[in-house]
mmCIF file of C-alpha atoms in Angstrom:
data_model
loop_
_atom_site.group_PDB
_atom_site.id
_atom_site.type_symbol
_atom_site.label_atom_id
_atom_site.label_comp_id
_atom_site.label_asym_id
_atom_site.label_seq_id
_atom_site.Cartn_x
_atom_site.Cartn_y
_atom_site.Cartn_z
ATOM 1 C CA UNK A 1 119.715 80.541 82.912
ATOM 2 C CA UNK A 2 120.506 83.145 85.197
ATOM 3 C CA UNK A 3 123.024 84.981 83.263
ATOM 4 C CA UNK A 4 120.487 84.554 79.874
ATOM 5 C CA UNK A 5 117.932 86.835 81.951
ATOM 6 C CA UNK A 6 120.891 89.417 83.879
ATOM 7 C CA UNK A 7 120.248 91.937 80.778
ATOM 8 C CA UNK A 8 116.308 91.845 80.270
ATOM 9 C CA UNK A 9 115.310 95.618 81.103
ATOM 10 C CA UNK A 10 118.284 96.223 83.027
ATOM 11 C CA UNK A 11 118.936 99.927 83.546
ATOM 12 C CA UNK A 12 122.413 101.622 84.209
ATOM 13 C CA UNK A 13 122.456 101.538 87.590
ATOM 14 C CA UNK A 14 121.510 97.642 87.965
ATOM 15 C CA UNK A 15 117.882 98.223 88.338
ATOM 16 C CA UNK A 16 115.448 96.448 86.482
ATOM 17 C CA UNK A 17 111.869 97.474 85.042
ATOM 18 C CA UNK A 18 110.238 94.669 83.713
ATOM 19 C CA UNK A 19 106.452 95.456 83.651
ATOM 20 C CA UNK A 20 103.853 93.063 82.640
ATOM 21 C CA UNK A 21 102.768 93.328 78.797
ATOM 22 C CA UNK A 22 105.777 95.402 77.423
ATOM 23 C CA UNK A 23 108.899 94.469 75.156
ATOM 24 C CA UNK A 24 110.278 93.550 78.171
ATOM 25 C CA UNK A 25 108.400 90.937 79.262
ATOM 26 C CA UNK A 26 107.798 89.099 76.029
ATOM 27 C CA UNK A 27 111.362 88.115 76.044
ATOM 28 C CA UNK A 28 110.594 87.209 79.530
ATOM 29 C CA UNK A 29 108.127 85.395 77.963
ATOM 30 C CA UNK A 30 110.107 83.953 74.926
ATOM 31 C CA UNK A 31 112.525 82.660 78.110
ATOM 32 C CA UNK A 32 110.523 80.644 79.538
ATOM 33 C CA UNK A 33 109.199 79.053 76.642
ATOM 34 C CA UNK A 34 112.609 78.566 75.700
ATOM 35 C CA UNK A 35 113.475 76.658 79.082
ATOM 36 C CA UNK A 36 110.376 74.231 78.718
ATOM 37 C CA UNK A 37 111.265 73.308 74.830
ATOM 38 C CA UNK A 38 114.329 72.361 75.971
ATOM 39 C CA UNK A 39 113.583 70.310 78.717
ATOM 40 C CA UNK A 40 110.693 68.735 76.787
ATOM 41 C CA UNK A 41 108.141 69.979 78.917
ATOM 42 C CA UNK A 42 104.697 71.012 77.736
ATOM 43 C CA UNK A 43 103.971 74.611 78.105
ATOM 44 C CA UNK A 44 100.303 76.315 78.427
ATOM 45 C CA UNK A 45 99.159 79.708 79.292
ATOM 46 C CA UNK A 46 96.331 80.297 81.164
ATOM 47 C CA UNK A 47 93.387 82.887 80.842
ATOM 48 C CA UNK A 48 95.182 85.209 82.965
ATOM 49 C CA UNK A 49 98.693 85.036 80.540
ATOM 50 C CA UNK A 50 100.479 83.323 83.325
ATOM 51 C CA UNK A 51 102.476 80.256 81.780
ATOM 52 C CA UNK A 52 102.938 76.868 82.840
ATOM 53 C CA UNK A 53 105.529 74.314 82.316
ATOM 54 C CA UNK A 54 104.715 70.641 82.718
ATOM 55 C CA UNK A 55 106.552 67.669 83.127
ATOM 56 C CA UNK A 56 103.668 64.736 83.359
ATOM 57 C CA UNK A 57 99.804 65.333 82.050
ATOM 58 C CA UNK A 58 98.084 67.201 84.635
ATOM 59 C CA UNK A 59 95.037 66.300 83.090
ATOM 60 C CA UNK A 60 95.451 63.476 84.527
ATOM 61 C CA UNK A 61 95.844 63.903 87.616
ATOM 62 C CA UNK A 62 97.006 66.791 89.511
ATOM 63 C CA UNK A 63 100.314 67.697 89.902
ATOM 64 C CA UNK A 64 102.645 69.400 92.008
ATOM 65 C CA UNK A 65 103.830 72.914 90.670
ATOM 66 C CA UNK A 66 106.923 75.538 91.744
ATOM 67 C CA UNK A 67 107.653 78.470 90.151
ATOM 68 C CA UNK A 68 107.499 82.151 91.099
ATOM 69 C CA UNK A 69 107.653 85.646 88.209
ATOM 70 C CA UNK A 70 109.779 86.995 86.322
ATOM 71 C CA UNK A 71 108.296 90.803 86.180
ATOM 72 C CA UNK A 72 109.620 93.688 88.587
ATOM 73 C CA UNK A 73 109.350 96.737 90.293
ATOM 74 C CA UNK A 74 110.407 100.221 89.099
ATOM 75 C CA UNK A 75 114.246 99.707 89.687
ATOM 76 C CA UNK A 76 113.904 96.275 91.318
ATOM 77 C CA UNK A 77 116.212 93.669 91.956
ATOM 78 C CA UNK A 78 117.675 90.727 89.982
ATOM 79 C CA UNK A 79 116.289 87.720 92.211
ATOM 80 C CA UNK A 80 112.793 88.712 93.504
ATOM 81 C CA UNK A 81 110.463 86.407 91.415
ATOM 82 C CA UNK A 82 112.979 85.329 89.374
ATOM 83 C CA UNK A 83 115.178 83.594 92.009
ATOM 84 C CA UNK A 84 112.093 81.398 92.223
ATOM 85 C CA UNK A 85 111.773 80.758 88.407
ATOM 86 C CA UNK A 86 115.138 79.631 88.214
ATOM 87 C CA UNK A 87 115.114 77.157 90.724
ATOM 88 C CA UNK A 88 112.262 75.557 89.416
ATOM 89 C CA UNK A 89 113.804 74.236 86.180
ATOM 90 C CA UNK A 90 116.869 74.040 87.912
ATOM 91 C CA UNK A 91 115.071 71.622 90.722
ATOM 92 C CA UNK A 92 113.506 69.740 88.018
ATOM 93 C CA UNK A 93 116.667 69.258 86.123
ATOM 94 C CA UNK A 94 118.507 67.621 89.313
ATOM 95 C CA UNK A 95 115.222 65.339 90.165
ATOM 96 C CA UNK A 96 115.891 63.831 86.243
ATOM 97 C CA UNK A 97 119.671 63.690 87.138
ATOM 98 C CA UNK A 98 119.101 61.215 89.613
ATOM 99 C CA UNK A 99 116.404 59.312 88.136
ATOM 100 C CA UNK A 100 113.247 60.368 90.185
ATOM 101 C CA UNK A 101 110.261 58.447 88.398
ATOM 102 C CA UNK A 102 107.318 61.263 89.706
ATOM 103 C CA UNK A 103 103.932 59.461 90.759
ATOM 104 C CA UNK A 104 102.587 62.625 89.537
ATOM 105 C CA UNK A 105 103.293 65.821 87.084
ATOM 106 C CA UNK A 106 105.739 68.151 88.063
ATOM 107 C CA UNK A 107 105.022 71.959 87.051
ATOM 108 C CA UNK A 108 106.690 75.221 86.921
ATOM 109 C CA UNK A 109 104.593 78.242 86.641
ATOM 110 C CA UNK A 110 105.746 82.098 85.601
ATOM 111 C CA UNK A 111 102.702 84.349 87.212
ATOM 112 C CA UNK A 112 102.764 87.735 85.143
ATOM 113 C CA UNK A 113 102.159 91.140 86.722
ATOM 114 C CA UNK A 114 103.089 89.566 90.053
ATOM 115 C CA UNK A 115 104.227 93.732 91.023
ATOM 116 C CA UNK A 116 101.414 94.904 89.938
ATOM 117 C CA UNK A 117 103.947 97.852 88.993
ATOM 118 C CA UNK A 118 102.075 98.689 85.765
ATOM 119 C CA UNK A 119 98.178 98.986 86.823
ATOM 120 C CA UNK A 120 98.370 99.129 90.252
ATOM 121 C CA UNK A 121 97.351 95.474 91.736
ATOM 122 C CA UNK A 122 99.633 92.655 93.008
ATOM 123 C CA UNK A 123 99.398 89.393 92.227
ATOM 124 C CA UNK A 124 97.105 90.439 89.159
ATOM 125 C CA UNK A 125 97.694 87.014 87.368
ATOM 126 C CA UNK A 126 96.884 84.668 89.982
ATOM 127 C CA UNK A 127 94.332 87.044 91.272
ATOM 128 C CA UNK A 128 92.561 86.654 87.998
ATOM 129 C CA UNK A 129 92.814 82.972 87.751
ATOM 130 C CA UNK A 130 91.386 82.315 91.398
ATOM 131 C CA UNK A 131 88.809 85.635 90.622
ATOM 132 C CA UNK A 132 89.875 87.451 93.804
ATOM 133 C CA UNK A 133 90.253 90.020 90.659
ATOM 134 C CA UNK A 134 87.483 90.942 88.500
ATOM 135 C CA UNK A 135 87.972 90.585 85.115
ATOM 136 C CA UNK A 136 86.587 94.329 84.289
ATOM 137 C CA UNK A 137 87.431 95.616 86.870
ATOM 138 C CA UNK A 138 90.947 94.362 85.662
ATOM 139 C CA UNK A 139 90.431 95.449 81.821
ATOM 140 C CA UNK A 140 89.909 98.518 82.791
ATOM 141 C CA UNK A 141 92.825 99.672 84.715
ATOM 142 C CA UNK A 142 95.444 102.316 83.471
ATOM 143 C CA UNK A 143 99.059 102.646 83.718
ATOM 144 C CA UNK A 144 100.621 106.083 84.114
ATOM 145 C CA UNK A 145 100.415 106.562 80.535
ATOM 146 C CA UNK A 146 96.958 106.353 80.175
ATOM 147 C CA UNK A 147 97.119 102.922 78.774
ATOM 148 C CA UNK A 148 94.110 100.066 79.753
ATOM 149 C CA UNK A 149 94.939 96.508 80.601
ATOM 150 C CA UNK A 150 92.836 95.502 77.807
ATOM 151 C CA UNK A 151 94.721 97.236 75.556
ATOM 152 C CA UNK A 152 98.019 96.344 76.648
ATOM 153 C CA UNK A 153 96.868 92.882 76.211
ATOM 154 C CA UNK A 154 95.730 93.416 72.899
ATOM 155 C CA UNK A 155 99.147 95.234 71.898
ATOM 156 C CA UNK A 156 101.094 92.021 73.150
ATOM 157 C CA UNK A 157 98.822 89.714 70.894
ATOM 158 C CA UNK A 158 96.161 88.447 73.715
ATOM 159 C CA UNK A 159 92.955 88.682 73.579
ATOM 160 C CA UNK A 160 91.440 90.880 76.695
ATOM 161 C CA UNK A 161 88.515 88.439 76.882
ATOM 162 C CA UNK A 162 89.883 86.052 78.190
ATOM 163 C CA UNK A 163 90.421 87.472 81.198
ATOM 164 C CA UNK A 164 88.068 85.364 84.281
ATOM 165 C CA UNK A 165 88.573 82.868 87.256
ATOM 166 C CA UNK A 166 90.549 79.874 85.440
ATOM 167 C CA UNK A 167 88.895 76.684 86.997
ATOM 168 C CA UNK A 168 90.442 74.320 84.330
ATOM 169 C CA UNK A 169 93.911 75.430 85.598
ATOM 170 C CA UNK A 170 93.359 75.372 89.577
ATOM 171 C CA UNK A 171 91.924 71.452 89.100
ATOM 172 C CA UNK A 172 95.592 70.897 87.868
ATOM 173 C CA UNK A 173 97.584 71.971 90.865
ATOM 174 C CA UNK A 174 97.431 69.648 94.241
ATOM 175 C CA UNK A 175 100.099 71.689 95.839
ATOM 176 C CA UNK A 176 102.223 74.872 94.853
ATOM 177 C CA UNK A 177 105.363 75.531 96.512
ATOM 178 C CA UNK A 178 107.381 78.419 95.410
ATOM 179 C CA UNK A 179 110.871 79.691 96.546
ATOM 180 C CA UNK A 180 111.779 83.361 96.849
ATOM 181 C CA UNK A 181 114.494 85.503 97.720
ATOM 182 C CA UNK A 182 113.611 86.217 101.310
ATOM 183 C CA UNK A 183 113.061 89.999 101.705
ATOM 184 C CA UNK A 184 114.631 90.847 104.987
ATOM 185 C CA UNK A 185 117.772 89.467 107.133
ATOM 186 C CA UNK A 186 115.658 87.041 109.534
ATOM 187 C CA UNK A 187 118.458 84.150 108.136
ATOM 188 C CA UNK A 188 120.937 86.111 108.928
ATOM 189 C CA UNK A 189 120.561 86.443 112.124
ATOM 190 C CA UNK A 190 119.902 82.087 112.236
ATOM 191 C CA UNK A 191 122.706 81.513 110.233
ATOM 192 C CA UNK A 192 120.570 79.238 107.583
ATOM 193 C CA UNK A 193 120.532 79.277 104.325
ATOM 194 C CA UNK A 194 116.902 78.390 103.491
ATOM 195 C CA UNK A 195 114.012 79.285 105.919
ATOM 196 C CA UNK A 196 110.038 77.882 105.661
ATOM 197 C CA UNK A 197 107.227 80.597 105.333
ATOM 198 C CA UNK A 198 104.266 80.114 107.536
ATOM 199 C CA UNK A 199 102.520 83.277 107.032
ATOM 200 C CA UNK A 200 102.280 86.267 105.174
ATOM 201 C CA UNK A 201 101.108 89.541 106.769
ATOM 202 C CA UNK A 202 97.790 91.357 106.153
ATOM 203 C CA UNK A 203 98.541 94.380 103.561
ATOM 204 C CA UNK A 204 96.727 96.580 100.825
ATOM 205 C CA UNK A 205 97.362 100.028 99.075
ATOM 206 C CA UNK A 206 95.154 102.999 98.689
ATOM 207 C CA UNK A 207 95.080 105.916 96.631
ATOM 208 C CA UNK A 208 94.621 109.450 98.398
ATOM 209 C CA UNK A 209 93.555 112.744 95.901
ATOM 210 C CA UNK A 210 95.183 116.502 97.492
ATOM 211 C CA UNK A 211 93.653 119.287 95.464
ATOM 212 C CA UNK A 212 94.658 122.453 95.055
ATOM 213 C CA UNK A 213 94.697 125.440 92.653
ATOM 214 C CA UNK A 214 97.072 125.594 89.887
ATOM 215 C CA UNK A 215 98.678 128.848 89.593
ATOM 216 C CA UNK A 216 102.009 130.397 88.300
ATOM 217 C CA UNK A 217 104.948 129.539 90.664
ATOM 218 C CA UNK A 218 106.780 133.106 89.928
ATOM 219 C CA UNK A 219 103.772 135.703 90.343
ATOM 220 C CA UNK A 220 101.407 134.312 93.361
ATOM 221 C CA UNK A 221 102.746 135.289 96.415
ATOM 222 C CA UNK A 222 102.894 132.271 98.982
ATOM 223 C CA UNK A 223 100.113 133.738 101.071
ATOM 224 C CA UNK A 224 97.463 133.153 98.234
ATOM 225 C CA UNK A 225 98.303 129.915 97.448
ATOM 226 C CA UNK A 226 96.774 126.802 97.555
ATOM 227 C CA UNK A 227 99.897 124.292 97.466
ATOM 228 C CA UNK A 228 98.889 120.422 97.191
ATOM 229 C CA UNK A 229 102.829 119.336 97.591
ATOM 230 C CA UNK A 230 102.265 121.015 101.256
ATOM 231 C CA UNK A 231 99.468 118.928 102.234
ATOM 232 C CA UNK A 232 100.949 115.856 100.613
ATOM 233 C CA UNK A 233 104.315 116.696 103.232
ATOM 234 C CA UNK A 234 101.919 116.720 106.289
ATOM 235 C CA UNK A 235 100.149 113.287 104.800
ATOM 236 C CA UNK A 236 103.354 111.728 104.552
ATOM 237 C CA UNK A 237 104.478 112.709 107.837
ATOM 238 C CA UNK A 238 101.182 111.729 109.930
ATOM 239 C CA UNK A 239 101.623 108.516 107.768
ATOM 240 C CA UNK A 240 104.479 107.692 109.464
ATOM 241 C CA UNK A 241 103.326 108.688 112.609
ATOM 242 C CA UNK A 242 100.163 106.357 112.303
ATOM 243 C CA UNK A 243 102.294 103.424 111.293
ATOM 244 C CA UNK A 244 104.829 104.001 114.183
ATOM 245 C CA UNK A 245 102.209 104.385 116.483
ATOM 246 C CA UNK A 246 100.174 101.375 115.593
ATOM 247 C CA UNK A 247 103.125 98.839 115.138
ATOM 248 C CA UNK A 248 102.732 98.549 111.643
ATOM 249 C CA UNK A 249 104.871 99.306 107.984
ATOM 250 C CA UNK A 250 103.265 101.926 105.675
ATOM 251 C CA UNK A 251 104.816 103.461 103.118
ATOM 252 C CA UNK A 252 104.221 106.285 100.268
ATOM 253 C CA UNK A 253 105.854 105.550 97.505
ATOM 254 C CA UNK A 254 104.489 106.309 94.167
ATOM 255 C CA UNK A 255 102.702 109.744 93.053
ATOM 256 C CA UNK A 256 101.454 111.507 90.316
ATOM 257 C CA UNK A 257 101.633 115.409 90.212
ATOM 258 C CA UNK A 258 99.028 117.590 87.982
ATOM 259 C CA UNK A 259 100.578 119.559 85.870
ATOM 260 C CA UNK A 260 103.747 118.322 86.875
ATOM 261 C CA UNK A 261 105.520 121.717 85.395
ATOM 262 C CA UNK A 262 108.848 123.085 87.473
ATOM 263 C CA UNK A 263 107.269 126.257 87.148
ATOM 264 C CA UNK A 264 103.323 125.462 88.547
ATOM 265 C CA UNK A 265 101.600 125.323 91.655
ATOM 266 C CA UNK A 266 99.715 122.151 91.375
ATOM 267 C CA UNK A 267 96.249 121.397 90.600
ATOM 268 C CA UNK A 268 95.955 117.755 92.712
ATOM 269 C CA UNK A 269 98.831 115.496 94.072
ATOM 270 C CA UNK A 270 97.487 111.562 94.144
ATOM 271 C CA UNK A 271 98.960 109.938 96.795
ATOM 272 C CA UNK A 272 99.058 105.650 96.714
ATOM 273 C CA UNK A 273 99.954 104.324 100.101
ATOM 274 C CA UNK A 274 101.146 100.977 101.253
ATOM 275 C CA UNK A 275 100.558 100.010 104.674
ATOM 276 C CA UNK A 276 101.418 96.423 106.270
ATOM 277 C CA UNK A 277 101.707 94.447 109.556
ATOM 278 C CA UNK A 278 101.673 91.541 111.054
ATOM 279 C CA UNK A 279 98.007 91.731 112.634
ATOM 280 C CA UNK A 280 95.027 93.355 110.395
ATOM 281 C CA UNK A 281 93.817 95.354 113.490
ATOM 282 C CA UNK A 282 97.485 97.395 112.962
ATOM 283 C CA UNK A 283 96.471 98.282 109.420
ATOM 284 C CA UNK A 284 93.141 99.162 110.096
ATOM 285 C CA UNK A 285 94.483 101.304 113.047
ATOM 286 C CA UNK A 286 96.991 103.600 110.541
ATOM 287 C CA UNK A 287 93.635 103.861 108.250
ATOM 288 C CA UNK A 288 91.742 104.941 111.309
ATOM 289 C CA UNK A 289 94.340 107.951 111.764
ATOM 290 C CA UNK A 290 94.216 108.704 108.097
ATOM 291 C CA UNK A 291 90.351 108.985 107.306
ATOM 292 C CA UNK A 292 90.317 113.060 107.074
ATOM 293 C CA UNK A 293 92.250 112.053 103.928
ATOM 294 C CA UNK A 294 89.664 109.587 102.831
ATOM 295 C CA UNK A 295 91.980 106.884 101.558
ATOM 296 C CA UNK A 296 90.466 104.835 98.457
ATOM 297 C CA UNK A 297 91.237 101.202 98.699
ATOM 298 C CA UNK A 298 93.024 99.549 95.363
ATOM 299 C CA UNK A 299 93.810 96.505 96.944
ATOM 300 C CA UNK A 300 93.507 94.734 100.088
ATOM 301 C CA UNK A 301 94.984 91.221 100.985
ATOM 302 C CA UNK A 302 93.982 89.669 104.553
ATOM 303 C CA UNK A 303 96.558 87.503 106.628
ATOM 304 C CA UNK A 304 97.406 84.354 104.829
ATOM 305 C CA UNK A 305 98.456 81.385 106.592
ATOM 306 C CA UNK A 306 100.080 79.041 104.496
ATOM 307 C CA UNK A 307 98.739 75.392 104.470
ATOM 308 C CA UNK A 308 100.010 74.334 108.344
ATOM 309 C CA UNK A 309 100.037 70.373 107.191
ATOM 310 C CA UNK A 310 102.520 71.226 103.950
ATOM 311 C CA UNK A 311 104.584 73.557 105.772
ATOM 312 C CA UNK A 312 105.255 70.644 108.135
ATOM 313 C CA UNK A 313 105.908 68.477 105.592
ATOM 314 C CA UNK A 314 108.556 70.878 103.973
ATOM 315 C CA UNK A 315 109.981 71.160 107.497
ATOM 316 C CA UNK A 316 110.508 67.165 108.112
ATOM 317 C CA UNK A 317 111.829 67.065 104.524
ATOM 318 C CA UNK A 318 114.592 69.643 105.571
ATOM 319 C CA UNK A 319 115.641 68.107 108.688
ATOM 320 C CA UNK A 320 113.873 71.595 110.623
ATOM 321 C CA UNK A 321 115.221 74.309 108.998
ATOM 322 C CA UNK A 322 114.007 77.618 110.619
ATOM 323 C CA UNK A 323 110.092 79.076 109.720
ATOM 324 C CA UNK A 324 109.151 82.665 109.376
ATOM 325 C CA UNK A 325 106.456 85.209 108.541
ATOM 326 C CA UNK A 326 107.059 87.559 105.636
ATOM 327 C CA UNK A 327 105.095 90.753 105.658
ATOM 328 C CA UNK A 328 105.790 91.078 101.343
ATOM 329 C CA UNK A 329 102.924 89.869 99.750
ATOM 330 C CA UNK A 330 103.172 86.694 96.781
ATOM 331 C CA UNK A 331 101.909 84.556 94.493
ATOM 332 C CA UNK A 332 102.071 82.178 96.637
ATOM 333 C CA UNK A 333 99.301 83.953 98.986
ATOM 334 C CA UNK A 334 96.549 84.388 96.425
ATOM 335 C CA UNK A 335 96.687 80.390 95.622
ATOM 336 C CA UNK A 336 96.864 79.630 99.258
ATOM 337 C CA UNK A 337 93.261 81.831 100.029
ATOM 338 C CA UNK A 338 91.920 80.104 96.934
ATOM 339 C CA UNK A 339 92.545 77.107 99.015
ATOM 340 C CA UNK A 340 95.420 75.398 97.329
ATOM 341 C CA UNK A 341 97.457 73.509 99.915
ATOM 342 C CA UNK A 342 100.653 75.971 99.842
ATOM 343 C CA UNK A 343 104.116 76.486 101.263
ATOM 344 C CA UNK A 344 107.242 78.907 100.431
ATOM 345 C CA UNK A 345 110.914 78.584 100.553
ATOM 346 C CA UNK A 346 113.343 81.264 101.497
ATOM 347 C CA UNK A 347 116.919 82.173 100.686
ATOM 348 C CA UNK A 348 119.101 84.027 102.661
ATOM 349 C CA UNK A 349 119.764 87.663 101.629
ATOM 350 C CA UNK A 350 122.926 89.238 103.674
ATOM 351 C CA UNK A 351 121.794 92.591 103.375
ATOM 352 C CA UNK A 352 117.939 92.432 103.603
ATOM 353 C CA UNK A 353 117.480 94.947 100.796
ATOM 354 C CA UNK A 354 114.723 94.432 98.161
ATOM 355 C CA UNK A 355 112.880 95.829 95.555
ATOM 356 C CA UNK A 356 116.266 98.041 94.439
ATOM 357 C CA UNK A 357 119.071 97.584 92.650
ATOM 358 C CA UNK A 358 121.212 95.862 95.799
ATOM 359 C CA UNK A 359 119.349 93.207 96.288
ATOM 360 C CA UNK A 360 121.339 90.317 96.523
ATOM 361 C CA UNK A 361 122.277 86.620 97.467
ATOM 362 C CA UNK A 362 125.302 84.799 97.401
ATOM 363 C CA UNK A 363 125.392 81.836 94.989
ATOM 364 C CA UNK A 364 126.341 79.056 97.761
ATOM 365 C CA UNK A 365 123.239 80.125 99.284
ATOM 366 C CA UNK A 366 121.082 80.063 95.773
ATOM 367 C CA UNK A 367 122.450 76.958 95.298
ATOM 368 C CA UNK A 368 121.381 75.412 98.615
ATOM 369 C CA UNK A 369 117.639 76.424 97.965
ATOM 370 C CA UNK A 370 117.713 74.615 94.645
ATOM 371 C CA UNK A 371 119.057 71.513 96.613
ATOM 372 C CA UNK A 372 116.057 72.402 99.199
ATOM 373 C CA UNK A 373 113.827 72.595 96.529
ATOM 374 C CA UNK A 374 114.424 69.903 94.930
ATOM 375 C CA UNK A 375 114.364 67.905 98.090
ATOM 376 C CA UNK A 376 110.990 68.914 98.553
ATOM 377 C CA UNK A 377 109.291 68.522 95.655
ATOM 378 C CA UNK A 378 110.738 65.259 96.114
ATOM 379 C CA UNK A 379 109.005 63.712 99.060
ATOM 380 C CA UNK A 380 106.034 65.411 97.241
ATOM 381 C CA UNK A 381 105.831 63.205 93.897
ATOM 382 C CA UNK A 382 107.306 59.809 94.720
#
């Protein structure tokens, strides 16, 4: 499985760019649907375009689901959201190896635009589905080519109506536990191989507009110019005095530049900014020192505290493996405020690097959260 998806949007230097409703992704797509055929699994997509994979009617009753996404950042790394996917089938596959009769259905879900790299918002699929994200509020957003959400769903043969809070599809999940590269080196420094979330940090992103006046870069002498890119240098630098001040992570990261010629003063500079920590009155501190620059909120996610009950289950079923907070935000989080009963699974990464091309974990380690996964979902359906 792993080496089937290696090559999907893979760029030169190892990165990947798999955005949600392009070429990419419907192989992605085709993937997955691949892996349930063969495993004799029914598959169903839900309003939002996520998929899910089921082993057992969940109709019936509701099951327990894993699973993670398959889509990335700009340059991203092979095992963020995938790792997750993987597993999953991989889990399921042992269970069936040594005979585990589940007392309920077993599924594996593939959330799409988990990045949100392509119009802006994380977590847009289970957002949708749970409507912490409005559905025209979501048709409407652009990509950096101009292109709607609606439109990219009509270009990939789905219908933009469907779009809205999916209550058919939360009734079928009594638990969702997904597993995930983890995204910094705290199991490094334990020496495990597979940690327990408990928590994932407050975080949200807002866009910040610096106007200027475009004018020609050789003929307006420096004094009569009105230079965006020199206000967008001072914003990045308070930024990262607000954050360092306050405790907290924030981070500037995407922009787009108007004209965007080598040989123009620009027009306007927009600014999105990222800002995280591990208590909300951090964040809202860093905004605080930022309001002269009137930051627009795109997104906002409060702390998430993973069901306390499940997490201790997942813990007994490990034998106590260590528990952490993550401050990157996931699927995982959106189903948890919805009020699904939810826990997370994390595998080592030796270098802490993610969301670029190094990311990385070893295979011994991969294979122990499949074993830990597996485990789990386990004590959850017999």
């Amino acid at each position: 499985m792993w080496s089937d998806l290696a090559p999907v949007g893979r760029a030169s230097d190892g990165g990947y760019r798999r955005f949600a409703w392009t070429a990419e992704d419907h192989v992605l797509r085709e993937w997955f649907a691949g892996e349930a055929a063969a495993r004799g699994l029914a598959l169903t997509t839900d309003r939002a375009g996520n998929q899910w994979a089921w082993w057992g009617d969940p109709d019936t009753q509701p099951g327990i689901v894993t699973g993670s996404h398959l889509d990335s950042v700009p340059g991203g790394g092979a095992f963020d959201g995938p790792l997750g996917v993987v597993s999953g089938f991989a889990a399921l596959d042992a269970l069936r190896a040594k005979g585990v009769a589940p007392r309920r259905p077993l599924g594996i879900a593939s959330f799409v635009d988990e990045e949100g790299a392509r119009f802006g918002i994380a977590c847009a699929g289970s957002r949708l589905i749970t409507g912490a994200l409005d559905a025209d509020k979501a048709r409407g957003l652009r990509d950096a080519d101009g292109t709607t959400m609606a439109d990219a769903l009509t270009s990939a043969g789905r219908d933009p109506r469907s779009l809205g809070r999916d209550d058919e599809t939360l009734r079928r999940i009594a638990s969702f536990v997904e597993l995930h590269v983890e995204q910094g080196r705290g199991l490094v420094h334990t020496g495990d191989p597979v940690g327990v979330g408990r928590m994932i940090w407050p975080h949200g992103r807002w866009r910040v507009e610096l106007r200027g006046q475009a004018n020609h870069a050789g003929t307006t002498p420096l004094a009569d110019r009105h230079d965006p890119m020199l206000d967008l240098a001072a914003f990045i630098a308070h930024v990262r005095r607000a954050a360092h001040d306050a405790g907290a992570l924030a981070t500037v990261g995407k922009l787009r530049v108007d004209p965007n010629g080598v040989n123009a003063i620009p027009s306007q500079v927009t600014a999105w900014l990222d800002v995280r920590a591990e208590d909300e009155s951090a964040v809202r501190a860093v905004l605080r020192a930022l309001q002269e620059y009137a930051p627009a909120e795109e997104s906002w996610t409060p702390v998430t505290v993973l069901d306390a009950d499940l997490a201790d289950t997942v813990v007994d079923a490990l034998g106590g493996p260590p528990t952490m907070s993550t401050g990157a935000g996931h699927d995982a989080g959106i189903l948890a405020a919805a009020g699904i009963p939810t826990a997370m699974l994390f595998v080592r990464n030796p270098s802490g690097i993610s969301h670029a091309a190094a990311e990385d974990a070893d295979e011994a380690d991969c294979l122990a959260g499949i074993d830990a996964l597996a485990t789990v979902l386990e004590r959850l359906l017999t």
